[in-house]
JSON list of C-alpha atoms in Angstrom, two decimals:
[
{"chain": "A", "resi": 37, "resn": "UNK", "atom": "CA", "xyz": [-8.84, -42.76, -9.35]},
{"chain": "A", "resi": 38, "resn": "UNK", "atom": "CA", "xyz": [-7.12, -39.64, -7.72]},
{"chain": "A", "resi": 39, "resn": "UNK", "atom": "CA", "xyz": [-5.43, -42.09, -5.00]},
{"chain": "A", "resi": 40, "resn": "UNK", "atom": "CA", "xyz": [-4.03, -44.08, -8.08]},
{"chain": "A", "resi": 41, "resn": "UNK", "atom": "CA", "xyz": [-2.94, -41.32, -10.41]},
{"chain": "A", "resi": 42, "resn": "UNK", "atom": "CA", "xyz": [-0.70, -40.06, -7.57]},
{"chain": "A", "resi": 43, "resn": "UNK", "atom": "CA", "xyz": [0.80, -43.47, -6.80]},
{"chain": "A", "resi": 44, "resn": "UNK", "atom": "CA", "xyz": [1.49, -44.06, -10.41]},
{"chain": "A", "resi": 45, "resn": "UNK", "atom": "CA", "xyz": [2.79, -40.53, -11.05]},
{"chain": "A", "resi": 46, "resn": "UNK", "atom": "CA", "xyz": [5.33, -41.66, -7.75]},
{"chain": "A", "resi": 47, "resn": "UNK", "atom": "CA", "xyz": [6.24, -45.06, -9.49]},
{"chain": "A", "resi": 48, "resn": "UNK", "atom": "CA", "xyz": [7.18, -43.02, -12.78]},
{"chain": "A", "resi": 49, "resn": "UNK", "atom": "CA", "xyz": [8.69, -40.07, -10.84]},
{"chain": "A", "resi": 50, "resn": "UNK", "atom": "CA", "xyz": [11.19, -43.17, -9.11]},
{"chain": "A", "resi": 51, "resn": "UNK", "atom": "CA", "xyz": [11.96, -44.09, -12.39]},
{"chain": "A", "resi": 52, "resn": "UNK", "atom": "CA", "xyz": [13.73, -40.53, -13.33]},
{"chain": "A", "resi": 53, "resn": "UNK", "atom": "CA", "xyz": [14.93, -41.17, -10.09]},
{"chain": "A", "resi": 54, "resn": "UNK", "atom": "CA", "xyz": [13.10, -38.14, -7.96]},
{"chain": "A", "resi": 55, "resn": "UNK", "atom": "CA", "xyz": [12.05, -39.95, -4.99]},
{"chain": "A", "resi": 56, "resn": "UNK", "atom": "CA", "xyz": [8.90, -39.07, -2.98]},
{"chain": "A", "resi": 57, "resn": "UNK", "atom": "CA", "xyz": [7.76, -40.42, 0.50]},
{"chain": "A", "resi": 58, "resn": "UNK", "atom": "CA", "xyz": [4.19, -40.85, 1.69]},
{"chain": "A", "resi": 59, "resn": "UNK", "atom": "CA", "xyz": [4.54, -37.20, 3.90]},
{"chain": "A", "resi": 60, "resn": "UNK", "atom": "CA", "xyz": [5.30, -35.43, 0.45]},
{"chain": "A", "resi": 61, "resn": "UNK", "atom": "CA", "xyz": [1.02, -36.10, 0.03]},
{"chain": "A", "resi": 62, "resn": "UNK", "atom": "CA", "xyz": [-1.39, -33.63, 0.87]},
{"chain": "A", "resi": 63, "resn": "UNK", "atom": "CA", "xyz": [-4.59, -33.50, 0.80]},
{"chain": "A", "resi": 64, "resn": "UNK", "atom": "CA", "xyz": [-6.84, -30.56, -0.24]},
{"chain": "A", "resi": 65, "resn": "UNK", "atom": "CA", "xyz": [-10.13, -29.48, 1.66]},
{"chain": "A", "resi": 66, "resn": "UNK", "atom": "CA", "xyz": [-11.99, -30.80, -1.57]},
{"chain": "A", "resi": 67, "resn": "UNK", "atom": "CA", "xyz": [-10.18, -34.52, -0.64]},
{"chain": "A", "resi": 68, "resn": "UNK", "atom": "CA", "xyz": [-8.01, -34.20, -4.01]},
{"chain": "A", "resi": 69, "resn": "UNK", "atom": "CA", "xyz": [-4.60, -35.51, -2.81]},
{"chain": "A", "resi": 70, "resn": "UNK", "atom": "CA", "xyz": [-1.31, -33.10, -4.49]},
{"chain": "A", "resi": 71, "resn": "UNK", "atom": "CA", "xyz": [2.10, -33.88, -4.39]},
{"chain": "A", "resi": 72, "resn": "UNK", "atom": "CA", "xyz": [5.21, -31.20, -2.96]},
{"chain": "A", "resi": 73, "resn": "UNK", "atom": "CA", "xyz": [8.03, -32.23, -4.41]},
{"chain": "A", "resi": 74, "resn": "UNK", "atom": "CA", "xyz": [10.30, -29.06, -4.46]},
{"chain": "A", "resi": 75, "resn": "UNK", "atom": "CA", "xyz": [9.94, -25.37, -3.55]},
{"chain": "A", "resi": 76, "resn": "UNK", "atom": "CA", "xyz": [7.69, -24.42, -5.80]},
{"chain": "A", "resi": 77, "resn": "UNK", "atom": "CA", "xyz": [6.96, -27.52, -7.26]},
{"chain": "A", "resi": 78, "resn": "UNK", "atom": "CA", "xyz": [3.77, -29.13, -6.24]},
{"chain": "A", "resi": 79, "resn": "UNK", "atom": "CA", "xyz": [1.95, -31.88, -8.50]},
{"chain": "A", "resi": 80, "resn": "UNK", "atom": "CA", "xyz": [-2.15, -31.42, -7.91]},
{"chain": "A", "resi": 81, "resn": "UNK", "atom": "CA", "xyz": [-4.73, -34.04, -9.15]},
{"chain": "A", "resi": 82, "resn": "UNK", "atom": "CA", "xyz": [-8.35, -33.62, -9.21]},
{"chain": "A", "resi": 83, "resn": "UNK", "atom": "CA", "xyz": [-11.40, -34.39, -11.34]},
{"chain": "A", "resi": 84, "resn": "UNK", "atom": "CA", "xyz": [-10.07, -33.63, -14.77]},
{"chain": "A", "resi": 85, "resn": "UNK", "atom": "CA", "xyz": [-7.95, -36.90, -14.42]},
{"chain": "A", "resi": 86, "resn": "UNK", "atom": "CA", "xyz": [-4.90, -34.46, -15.05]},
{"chain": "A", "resi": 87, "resn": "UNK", "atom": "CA", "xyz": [-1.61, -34.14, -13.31]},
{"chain": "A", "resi": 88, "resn": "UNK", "atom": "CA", "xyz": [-1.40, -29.79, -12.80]},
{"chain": "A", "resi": 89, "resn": "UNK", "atom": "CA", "xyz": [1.53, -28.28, -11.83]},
{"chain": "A", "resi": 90, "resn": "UNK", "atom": "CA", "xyz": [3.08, -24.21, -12.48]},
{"chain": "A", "resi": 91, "resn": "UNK", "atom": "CA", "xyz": [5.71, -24.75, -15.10]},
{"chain": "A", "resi": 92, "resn": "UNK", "atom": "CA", "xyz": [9.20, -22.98, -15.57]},
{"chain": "A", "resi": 93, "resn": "UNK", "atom": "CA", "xyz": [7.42, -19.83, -16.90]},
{"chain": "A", "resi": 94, "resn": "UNK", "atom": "CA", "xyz": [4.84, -19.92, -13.48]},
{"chain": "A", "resi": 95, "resn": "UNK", "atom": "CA", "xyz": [1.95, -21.18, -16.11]},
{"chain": "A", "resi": 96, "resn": "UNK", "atom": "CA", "xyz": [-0.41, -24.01, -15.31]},
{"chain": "A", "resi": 97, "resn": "UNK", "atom": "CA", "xyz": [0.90, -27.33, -17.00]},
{"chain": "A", "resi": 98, "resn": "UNK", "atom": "CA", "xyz": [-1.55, -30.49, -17.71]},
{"chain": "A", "resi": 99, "resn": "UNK", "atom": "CA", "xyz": [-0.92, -33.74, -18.56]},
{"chain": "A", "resi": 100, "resn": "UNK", "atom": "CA", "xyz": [-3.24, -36.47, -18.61]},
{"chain": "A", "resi": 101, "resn": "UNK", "atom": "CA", "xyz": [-3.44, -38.62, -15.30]},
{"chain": "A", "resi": 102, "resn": "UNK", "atom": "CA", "xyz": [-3.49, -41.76, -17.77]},
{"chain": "A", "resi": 103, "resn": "UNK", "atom": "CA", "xyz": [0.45, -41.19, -19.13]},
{"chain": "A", "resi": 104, "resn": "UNK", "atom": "CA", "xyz": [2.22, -41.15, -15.59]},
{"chain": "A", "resi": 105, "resn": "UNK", "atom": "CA", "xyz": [5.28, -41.76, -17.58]},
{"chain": "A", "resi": 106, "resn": "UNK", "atom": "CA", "xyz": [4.80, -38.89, -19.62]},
{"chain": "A", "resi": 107, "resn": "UNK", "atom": "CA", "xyz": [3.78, -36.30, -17.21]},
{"chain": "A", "resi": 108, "resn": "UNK", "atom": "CA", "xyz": [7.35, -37.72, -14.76]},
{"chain": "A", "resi": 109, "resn": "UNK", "atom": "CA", "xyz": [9.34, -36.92, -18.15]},
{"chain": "A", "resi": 110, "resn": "UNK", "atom": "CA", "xyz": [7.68, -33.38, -17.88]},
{"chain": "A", "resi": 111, "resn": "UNK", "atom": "CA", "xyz": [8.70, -32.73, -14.55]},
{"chain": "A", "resi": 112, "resn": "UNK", "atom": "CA", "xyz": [12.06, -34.30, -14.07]},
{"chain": "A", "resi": 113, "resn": "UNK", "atom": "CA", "xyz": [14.02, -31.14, -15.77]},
{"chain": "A", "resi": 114, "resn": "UNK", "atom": "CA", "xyz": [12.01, -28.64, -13.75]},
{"chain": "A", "resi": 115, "resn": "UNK", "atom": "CA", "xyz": [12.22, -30.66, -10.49]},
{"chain": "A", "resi": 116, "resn": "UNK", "atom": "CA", "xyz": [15.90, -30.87, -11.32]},
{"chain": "A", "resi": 117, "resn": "UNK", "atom": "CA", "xyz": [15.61, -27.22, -11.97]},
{"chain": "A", "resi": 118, "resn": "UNK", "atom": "CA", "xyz": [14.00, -26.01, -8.82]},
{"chain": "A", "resi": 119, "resn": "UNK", "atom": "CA", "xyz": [16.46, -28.46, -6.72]},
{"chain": "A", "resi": 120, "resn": "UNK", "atom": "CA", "xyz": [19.78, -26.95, -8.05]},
{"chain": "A", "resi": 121, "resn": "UNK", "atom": "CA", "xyz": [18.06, -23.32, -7.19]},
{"chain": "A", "resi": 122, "resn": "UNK", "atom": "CA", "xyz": [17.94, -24.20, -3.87]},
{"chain": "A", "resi": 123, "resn": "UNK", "atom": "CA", "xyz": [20.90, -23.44, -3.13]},
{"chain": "A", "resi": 124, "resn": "UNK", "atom": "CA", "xyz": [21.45, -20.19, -4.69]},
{"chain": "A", "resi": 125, "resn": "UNK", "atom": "CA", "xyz": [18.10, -18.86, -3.06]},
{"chain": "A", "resi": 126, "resn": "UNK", "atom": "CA", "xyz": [18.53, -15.77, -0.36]},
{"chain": "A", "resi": 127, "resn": "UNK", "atom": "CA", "xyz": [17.18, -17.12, 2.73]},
{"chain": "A", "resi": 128, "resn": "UNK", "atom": "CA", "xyz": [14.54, -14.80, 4.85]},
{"chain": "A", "resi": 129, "resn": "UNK", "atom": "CA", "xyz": [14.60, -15.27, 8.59]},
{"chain": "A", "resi": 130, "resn": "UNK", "atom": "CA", "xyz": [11.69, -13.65, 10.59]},
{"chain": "A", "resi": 131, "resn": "UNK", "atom": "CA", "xyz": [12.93, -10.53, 12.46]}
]
């Protein structure tokens, strides 16, 4: 189920055209695979049968694992949001 929900969140998430590529999947100590798509924008799944990610305001988002298309609508404007920050962001080099 977990291995699905993230390939079906990927097919939705190509839709809205954000692409991913099999190195943007992680998986967790517990085996639950998650999803980096931008700084600060990583997509977890996990035995709720949710998609969880930190929304604009940093709080926890959930959408049910069964409406891929749904949850890829949710995250499109943030991913969009995060991606045009990039550039903008002060960059830290180590000392």
């Amino acid at each position: 189920m977990k291995d699905e929900a993230v390939e079906d969140l990927r097919r939705e998430l190509k839709a809205v055209e954000i692409l991913t590529e099999d190195r943007d999947v992680f998986r967790l100590n517990s085996g639950n695979p998650m999803l980096s798509l931008a700084p600060g924008l990583v997509v977890w799944t996990g035995l709720l049968r949710v998609y969880r990610w930190a929304g604009q305001d940093r709080s926890w988002q959930l959408h049910p694992a069964a409406d891929p298309v749904g949850a890829a609508r949710l995250i499109a404007p943030l991913y969009q949001a995060r991606m045009r920050n990039l550039d903008r962001e002060v960059q830290a080099w180590p000392i």
